[in-house]
mmCIF file with all atom_site columns, C-alpha atoms in Angstrom:
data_model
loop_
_atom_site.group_PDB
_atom_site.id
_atom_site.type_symbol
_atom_site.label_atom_id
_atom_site.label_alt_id
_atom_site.label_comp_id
_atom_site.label_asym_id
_atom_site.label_entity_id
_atom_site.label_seq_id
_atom_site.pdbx_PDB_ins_code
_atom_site.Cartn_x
_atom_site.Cartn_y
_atom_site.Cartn_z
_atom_site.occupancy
_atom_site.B_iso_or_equiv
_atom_site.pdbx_formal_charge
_atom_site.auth_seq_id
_atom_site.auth_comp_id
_atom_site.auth_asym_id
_atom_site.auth_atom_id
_atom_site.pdbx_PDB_model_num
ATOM 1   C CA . UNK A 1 1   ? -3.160  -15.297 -29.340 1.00 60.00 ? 11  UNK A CA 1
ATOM 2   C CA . UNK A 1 2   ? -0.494  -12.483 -29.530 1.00 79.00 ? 12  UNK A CA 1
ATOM 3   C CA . UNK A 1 3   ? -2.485  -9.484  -27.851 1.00 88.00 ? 13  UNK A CA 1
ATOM 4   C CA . UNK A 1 4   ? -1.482  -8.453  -24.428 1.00 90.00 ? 14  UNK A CA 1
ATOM 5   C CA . UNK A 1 5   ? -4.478  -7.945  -22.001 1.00 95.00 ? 15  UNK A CA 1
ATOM 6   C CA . UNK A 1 6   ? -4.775  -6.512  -18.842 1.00 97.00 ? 16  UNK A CA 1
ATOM 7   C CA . UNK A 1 7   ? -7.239  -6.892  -15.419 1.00 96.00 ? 17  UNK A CA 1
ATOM 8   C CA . UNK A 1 8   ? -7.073  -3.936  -12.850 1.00 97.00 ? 18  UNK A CA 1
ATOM 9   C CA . UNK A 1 9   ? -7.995  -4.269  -9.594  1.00 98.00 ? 19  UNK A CA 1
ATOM 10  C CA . UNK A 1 10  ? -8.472  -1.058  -7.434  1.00 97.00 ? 20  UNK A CA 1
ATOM 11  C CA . UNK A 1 11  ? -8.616  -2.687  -3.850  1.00 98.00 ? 21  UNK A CA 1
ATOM 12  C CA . UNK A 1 12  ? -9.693  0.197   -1.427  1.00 98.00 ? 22  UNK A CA 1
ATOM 13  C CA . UNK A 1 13  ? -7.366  0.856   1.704   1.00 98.00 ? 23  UNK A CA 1
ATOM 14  C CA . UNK A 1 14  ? -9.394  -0.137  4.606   1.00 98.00 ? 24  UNK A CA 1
ATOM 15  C CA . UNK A 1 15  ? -10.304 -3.767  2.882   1.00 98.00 ? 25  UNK A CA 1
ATOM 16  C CA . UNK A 1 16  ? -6.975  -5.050  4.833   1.00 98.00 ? 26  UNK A CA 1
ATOM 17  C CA . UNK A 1 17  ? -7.474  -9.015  5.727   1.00 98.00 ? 27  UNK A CA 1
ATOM 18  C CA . UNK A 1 18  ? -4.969  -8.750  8.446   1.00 98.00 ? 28  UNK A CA 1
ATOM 19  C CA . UNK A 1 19  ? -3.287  -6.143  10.572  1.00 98.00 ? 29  UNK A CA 1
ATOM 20  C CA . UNK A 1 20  ? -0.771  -5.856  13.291  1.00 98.00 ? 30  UNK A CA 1
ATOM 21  C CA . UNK A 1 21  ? -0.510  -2.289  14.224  1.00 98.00 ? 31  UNK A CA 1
ATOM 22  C CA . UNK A 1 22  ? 1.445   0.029   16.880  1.00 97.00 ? 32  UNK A CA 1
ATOM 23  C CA . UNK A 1 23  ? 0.711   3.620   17.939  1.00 97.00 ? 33  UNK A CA 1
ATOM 24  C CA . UNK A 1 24  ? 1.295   6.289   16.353  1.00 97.00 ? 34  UNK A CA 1
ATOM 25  C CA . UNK A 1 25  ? -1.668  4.452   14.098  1.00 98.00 ? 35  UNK A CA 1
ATOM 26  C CA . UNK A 1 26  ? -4.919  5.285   13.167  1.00 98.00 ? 36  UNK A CA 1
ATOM 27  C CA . UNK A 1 27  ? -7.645  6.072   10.296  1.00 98.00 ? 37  UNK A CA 1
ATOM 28  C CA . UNK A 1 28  ? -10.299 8.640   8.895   1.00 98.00 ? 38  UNK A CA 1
ATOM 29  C CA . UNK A 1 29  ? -12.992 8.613   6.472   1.00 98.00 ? 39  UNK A CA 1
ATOM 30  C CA . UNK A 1 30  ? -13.487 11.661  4.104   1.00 98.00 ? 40  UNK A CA 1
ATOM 31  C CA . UNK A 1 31  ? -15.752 12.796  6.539   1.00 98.00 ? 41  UNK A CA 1
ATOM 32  C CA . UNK A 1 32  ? -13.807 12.452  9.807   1.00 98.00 ? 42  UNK A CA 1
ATOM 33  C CA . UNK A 1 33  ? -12.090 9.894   11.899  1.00 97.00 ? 43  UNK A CA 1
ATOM 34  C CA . UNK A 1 34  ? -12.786 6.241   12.566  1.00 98.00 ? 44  UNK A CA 1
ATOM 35  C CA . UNK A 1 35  ? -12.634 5.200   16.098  1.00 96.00 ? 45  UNK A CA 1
ATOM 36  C CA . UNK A 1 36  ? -9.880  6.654   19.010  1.00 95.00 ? 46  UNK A CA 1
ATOM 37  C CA . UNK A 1 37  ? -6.897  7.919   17.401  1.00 94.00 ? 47  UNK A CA 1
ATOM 38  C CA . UNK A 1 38  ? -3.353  6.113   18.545  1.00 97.00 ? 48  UNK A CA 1
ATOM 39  C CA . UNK A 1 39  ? -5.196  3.202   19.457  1.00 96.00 ? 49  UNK A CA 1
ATOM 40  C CA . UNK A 1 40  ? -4.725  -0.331  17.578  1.00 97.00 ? 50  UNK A CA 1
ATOM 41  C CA . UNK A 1 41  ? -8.210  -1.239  18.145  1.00 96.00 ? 51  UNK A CA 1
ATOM 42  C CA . UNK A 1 42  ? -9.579  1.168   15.840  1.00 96.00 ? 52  UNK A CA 1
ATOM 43  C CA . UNK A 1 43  ? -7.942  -0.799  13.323  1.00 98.00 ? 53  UNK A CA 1
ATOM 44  C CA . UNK A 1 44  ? -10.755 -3.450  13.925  1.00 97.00 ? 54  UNK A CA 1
ATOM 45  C CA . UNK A 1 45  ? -13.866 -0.622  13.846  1.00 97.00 ? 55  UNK A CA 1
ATOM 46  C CA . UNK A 1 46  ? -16.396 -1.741  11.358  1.00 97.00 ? 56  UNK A CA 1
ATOM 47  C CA . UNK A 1 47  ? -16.311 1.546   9.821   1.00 97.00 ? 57  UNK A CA 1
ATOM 48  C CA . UNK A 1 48  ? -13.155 0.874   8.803   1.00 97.00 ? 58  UNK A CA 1
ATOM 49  C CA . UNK A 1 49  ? -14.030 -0.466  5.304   1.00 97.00 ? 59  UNK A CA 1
ATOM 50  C CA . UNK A 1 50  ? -14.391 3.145   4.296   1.00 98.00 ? 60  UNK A CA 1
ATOM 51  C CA . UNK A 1 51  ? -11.215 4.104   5.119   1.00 98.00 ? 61  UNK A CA 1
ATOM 52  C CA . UNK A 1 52  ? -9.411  6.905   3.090   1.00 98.00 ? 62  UNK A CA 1
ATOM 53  C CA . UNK A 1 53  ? -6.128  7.104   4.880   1.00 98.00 ? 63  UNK A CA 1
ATOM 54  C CA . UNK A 1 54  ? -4.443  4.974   7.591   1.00 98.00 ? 64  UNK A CA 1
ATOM 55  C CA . UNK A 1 55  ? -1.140  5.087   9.488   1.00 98.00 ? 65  UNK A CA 1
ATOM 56  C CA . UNK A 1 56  ? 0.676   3.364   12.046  1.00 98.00 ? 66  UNK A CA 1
ATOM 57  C CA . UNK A 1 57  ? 4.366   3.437   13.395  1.00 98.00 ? 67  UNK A CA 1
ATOM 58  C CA . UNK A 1 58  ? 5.051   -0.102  13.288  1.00 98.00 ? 68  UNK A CA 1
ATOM 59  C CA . UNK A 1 59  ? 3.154   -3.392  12.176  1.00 98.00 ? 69  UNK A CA 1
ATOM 60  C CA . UNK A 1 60  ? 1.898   -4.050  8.480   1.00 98.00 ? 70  UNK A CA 1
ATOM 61  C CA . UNK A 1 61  ? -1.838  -4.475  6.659   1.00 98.00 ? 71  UNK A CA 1
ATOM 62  C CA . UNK A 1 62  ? -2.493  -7.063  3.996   1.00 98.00 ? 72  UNK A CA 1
ATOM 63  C CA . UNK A 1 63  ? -4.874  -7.730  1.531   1.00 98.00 ? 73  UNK A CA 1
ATOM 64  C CA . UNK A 1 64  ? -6.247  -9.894  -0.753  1.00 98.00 ? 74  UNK A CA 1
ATOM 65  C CA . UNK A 1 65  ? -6.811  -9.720  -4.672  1.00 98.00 ? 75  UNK A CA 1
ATOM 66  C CA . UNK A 1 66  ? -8.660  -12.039 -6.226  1.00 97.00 ? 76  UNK A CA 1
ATOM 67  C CA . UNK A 1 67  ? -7.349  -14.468 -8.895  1.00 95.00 ? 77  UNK A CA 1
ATOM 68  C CA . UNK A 1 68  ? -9.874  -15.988 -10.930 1.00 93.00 ? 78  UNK A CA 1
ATOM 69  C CA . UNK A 1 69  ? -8.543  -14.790 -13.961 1.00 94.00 ? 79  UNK A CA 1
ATOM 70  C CA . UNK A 1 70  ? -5.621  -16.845 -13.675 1.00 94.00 ? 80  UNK A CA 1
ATOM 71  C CA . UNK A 1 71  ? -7.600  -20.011 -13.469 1.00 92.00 ? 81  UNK A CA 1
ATOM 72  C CA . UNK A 1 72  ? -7.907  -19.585 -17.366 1.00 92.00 ? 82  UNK A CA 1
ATOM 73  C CA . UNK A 1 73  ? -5.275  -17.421 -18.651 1.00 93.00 ? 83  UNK A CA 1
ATOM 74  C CA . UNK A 1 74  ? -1.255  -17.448 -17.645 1.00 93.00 ? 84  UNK A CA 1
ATOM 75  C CA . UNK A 1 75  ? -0.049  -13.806 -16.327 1.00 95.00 ? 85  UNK A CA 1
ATOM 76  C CA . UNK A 1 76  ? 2.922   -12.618 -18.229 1.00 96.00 ? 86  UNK A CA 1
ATOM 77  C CA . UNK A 1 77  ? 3.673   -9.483  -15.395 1.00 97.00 ? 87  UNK A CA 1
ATOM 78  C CA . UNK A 1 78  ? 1.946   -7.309  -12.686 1.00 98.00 ? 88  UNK A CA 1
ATOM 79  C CA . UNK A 1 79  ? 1.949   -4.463  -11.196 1.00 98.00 ? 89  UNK A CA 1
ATOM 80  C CA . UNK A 1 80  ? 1.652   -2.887  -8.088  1.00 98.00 ? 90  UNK A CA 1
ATOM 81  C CA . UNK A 1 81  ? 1.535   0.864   -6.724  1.00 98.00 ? 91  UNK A CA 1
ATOM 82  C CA . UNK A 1 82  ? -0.006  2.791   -4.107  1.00 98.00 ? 92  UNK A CA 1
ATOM 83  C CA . UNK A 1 83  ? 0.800   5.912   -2.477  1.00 98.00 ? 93  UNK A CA 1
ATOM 84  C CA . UNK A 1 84  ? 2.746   6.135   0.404   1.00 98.00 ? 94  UNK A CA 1
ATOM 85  C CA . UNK A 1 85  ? 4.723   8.267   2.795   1.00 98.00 ? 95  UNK A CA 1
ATOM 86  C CA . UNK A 1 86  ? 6.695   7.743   6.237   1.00 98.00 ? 96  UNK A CA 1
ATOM 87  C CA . UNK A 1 87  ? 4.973   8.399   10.067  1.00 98.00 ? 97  UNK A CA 1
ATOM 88  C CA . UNK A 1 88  ? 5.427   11.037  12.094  1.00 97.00 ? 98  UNK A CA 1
ATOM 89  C CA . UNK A 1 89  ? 3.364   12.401  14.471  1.00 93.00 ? 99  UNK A CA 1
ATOM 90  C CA . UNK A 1 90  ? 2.406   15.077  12.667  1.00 94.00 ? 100 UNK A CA 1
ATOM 91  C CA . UNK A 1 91  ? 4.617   15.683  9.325   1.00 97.00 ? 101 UNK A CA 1
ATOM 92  C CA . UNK A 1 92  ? 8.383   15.639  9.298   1.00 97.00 ? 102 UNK A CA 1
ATOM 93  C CA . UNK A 1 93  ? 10.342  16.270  6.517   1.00 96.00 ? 103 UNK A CA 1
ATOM 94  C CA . UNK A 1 94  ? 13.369  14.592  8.407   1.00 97.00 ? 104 UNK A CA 1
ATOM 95  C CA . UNK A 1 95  ? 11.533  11.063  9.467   1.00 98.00 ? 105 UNK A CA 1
ATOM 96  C CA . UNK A 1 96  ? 12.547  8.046   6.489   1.00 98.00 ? 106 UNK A CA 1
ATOM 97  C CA . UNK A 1 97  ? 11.070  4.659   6.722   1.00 98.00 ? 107 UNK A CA 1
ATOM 98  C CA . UNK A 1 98  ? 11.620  1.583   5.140   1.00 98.00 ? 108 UNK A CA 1
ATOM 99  C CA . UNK A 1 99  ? 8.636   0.377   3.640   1.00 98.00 ? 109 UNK A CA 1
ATOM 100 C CA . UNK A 1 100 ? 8.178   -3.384  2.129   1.00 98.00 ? 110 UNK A CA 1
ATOM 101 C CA . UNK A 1 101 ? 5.957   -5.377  0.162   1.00 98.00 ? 111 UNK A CA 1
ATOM 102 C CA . UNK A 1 102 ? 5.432   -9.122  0.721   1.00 98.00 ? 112 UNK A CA 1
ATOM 103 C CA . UNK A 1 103 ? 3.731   -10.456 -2.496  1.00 98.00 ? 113 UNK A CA 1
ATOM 104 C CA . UNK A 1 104 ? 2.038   -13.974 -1.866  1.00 98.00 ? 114 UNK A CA 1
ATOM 105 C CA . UNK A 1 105 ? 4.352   -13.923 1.133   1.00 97.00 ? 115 UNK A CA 1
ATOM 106 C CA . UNK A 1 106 ? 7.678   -13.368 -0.762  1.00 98.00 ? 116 UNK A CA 1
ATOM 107 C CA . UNK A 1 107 ? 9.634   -10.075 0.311   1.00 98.00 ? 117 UNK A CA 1
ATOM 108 C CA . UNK A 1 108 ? 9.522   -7.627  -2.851  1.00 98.00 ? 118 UNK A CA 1
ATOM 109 C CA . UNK A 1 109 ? 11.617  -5.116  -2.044  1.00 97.00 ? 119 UNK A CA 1
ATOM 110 C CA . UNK A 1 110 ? 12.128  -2.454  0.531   1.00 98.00 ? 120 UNK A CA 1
ATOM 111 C CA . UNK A 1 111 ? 11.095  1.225   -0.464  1.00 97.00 ? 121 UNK A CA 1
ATOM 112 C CA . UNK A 1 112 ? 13.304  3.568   1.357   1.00 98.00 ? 122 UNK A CA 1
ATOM 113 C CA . UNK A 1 113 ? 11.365  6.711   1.803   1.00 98.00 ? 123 UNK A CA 1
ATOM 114 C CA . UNK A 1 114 ? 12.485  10.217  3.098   1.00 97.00 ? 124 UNK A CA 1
ATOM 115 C CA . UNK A 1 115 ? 10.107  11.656  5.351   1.00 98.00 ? 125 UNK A CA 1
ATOM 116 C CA . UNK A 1 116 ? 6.289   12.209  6.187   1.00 98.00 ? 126 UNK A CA 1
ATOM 117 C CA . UNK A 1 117 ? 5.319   14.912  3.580   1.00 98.00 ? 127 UNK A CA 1
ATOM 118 C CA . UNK A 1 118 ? 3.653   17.544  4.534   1.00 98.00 ? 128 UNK A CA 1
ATOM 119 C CA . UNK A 1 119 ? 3.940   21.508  4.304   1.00 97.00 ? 129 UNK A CA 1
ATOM 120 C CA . UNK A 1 120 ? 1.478   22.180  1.245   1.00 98.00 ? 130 UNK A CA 1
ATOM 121 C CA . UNK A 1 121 ? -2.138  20.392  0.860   1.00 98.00 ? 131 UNK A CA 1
ATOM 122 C CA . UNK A 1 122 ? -2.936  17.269  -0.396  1.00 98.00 ? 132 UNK A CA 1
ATOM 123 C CA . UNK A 1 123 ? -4.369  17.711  -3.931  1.00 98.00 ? 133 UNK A CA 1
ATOM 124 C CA . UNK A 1 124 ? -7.042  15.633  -2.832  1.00 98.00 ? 134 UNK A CA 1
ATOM 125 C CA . UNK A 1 125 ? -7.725  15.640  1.065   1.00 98.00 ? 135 UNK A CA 1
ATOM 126 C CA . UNK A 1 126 ? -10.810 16.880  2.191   1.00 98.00 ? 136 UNK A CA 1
ATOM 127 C CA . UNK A 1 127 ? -11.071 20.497  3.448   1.00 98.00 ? 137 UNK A CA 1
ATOM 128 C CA . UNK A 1 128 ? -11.438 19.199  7.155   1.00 98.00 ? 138 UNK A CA 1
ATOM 129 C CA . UNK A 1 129 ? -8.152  17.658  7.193   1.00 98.00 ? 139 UNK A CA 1
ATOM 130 C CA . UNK A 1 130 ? -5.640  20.152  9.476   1.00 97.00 ? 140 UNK A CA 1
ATOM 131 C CA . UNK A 1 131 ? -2.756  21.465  7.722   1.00 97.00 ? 141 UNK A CA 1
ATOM 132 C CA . UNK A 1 132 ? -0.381  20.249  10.166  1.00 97.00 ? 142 UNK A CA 1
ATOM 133 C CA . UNK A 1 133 ? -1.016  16.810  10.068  1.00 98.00 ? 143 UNK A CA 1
ATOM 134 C CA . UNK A 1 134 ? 0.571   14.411  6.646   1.00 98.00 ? 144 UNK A CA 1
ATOM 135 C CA . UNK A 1 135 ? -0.553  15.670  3.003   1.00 98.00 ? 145 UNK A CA 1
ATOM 136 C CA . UNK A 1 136 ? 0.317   13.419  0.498   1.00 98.00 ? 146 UNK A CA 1
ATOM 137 C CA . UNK A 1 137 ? 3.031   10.487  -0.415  1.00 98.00 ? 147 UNK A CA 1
ATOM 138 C CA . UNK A 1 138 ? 5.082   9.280   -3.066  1.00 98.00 ? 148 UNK A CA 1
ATOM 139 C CA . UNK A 1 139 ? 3.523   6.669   -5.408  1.00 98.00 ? 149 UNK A CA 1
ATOM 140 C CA . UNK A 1 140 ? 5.264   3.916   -6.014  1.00 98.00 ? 150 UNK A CA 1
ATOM 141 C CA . UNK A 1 141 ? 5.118   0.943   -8.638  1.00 98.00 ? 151 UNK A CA 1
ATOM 142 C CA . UNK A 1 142 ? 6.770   -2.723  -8.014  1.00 98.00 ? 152 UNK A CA 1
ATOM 143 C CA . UNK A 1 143 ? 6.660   -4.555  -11.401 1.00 98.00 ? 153 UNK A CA 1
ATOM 144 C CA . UNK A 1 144 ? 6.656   -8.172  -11.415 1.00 98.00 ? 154 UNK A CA 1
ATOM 145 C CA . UNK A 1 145 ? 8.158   -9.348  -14.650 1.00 98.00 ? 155 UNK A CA 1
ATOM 146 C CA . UNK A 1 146 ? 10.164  -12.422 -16.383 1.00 97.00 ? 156 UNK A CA 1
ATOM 147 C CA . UNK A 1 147 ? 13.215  -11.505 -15.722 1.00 97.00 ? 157 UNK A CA 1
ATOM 148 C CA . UNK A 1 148 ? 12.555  -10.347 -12.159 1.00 98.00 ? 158 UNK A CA 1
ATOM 149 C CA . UNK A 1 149 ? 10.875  -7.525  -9.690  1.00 98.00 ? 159 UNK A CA 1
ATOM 150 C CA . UNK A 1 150 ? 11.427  -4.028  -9.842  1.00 98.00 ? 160 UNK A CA 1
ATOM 151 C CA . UNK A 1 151 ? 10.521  -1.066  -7.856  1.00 98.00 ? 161 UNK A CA 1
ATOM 152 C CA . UNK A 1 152 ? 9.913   2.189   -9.771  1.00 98.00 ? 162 UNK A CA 1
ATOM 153 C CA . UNK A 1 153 ? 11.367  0.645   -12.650 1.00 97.00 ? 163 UNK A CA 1
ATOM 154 C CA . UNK A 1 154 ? 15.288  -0.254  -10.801 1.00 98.00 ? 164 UNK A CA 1
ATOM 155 C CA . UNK A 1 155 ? 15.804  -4.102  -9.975  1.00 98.00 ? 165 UNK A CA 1
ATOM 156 C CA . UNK A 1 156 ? 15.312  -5.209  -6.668  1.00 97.00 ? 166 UNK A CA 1
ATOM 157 C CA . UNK A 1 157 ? 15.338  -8.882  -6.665  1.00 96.00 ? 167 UNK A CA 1
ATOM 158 C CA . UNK A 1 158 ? 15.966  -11.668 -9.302  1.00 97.00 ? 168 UNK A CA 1
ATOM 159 C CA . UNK A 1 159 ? 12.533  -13.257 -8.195  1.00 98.00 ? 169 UNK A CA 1
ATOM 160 C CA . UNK A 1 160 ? 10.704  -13.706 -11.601 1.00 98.00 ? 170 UNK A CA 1
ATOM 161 C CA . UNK A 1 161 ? 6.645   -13.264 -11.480 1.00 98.00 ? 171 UNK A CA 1
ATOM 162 C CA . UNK A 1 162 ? 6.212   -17.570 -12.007 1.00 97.00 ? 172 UNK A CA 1
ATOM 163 C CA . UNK A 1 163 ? 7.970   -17.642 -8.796  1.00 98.00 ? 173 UNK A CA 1
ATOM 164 C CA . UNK A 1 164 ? 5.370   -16.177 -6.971  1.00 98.00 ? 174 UNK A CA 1
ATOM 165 C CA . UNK A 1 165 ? 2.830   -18.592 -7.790  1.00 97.00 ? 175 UNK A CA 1
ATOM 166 C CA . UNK A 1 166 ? -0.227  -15.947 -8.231  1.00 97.00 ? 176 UNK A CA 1
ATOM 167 C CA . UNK A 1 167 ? -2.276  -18.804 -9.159  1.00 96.00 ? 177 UNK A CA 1
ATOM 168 C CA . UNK A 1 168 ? -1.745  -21.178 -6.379  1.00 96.00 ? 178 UNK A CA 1
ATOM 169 C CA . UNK A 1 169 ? -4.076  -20.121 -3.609  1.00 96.00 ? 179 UNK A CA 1
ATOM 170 C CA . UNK A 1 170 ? -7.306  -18.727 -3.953  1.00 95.00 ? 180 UNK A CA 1
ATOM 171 C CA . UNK A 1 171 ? -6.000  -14.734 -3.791  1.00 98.00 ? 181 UNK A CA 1
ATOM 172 C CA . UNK A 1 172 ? -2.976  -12.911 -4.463  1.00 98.00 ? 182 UNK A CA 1
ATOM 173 C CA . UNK A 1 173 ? -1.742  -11.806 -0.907  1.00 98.00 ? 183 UNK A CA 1
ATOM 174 C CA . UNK A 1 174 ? 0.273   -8.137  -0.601  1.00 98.00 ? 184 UNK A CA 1
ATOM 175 C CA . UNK A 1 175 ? 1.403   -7.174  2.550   1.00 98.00 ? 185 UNK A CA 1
ATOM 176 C CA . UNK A 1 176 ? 2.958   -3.576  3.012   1.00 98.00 ? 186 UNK A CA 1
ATOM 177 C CA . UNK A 1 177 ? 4.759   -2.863  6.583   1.00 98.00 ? 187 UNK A CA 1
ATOM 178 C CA . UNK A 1 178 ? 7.876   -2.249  8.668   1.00 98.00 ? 188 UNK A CA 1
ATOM 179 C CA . UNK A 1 179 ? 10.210  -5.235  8.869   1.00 98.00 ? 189 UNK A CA 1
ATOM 180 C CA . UNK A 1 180 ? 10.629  -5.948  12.929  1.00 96.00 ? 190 UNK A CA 1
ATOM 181 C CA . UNK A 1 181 ? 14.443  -5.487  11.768  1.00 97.00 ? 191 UNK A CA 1
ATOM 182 C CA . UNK A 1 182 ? 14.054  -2.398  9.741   1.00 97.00 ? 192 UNK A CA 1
ATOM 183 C CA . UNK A 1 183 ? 17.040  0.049   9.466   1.00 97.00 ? 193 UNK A CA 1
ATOM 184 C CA . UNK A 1 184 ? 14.918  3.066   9.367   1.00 98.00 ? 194 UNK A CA 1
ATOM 185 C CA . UNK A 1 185 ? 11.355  2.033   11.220  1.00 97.00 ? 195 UNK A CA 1
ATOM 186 C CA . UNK A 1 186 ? 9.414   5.312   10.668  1.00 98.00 ? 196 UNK A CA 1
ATOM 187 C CA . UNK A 1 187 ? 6.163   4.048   9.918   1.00 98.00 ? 197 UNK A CA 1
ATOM 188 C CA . UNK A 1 188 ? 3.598   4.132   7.137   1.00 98.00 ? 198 UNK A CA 1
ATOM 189 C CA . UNK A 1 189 ? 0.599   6.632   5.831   1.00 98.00 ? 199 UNK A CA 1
ATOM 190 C CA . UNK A 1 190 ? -0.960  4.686   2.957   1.00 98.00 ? 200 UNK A CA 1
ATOM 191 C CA . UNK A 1 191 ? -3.302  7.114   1.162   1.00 98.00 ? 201 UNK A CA 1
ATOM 192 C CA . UNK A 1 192 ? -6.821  5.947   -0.445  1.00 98.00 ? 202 UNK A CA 1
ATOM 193 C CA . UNK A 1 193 ? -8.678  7.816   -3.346  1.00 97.00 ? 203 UNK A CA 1
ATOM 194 C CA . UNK A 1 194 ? -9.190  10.939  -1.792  1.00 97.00 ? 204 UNK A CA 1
ATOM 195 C CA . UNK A 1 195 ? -6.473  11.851  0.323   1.00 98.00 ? 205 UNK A CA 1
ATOM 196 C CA . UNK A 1 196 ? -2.685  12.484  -0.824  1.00 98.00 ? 206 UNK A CA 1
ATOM 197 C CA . UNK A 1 197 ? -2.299  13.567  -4.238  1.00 98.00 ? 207 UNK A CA 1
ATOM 198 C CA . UNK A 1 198 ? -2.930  10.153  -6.450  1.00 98.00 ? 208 UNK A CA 1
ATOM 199 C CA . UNK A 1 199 ? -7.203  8.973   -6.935  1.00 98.00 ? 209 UNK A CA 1
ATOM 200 C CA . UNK A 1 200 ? -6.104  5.613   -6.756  1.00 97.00 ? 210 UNK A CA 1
ATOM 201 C CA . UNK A 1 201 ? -6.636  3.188   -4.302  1.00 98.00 ? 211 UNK A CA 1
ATOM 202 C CA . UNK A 1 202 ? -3.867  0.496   -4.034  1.00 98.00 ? 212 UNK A CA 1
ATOM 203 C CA . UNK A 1 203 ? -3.935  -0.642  -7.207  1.00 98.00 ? 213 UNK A CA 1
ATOM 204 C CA . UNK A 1 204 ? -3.024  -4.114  -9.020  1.00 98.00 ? 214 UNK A CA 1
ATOM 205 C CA . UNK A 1 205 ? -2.342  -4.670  -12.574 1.00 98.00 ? 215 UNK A CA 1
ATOM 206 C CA . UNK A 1 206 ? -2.470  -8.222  -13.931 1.00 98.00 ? 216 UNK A CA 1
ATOM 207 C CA . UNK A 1 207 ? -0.921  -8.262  -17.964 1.00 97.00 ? 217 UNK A CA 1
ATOM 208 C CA . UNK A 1 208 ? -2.021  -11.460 -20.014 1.00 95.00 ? 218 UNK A CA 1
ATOM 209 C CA . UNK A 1 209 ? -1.860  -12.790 -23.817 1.00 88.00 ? 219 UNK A CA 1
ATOM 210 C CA . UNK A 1 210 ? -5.272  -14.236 -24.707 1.00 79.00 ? 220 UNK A CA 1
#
């Protein structure tokens, strides 16, 4: 077959698989917090599944898509975006962070972003959240194509989608966190369906011929 198909998986922020996590960090619902703010443990609180928005200064969450489809059909490209914004204790329009993604355990890129936005509300957070704390992120798309992997659309690695072997294991792993080495380590807000200003979850696009 000629016709191009696609599978999209919405995976919701707070279904992480693994987390390391330093303070400033937490979580909230859309009704209110989850567990002690600034403390890593609340990234284990079972409550945590129905997280809307999460932050932490350093560390990284990663989750896992599933991959049945590819038992049957070959992938041709992905995509991935999410929303996303640096971490500040508050919001600081002066704070950048370098942000990666590890897809299937292969670095993707870096994402080099300004500053924790803030300043104006959300378009989507809940009336409870306090002005003064983060509004909303950028969102950002890393393709994973033929010919290589790109980040908003510019190249940032030669690593062609076979290379990450999406079919190998039983999931598709993507990791998003601070490298330990990072030249600007100013921490992550990842923004679910209801906060920031995108209704998207983190959000994985799988293209296929039939």
């Amino acid at each position: 077959g000629t016709k191009e198909h696609t599978e999209i998986i919405q995976m919701p922020i707070g279904s992480y698989v693994d987390c390391y996590v330093e303070p400033t960090c937490g979580m909230v619902s859309e009704k209110g917090p989850i567990g002690e703010e600034d403390e890593p443990r609340c990234f284990y609180h079972p409550d945590r599944s129905s997280a809307k928005l999460l932050w932490f200064g350093k560390g990284y969450v990663e989750y896992r898509f599933p991959n049945h489809l590819l038992k049957k059909v070959k992938e041709r490209r992905a995509e991935l975006s999410f929303e996303v914004c640096s971490e500040d204790h508050e919001y600081n329009l002066n704070w950048p962070s370098d942000v990666t993604v590890w897809f299937n355990g292969i670095d993707a890129g870096t994402f080099f972003c300004k500053c924790d936005y803030g300043g104006r509300r959300g378009a989507l957070n809940p009336e409870w959240w306090p002005d003064k704390n983060t509004q909303y992120g950028e969102l950002k798309t890393w393709s994973f194509t033929e010919s290589g992997t790109f980040l908003d659309g510019v190249r940032v690695s030669d690593t062609a989608i076979a290379a990450y072997g999406l079919a190998d294991q039983e999931y598709i792993s993507v990791r998003i966190g601070i490298k330990k080495d990072a030249l600007h380590p100013g921490g992550i807000n990842l923004f679910g369906n209801c906060f920031g200003d995108y209704p998207q979850d983190i959000k994985l696009t799988i293209f296929y011929m039939d």
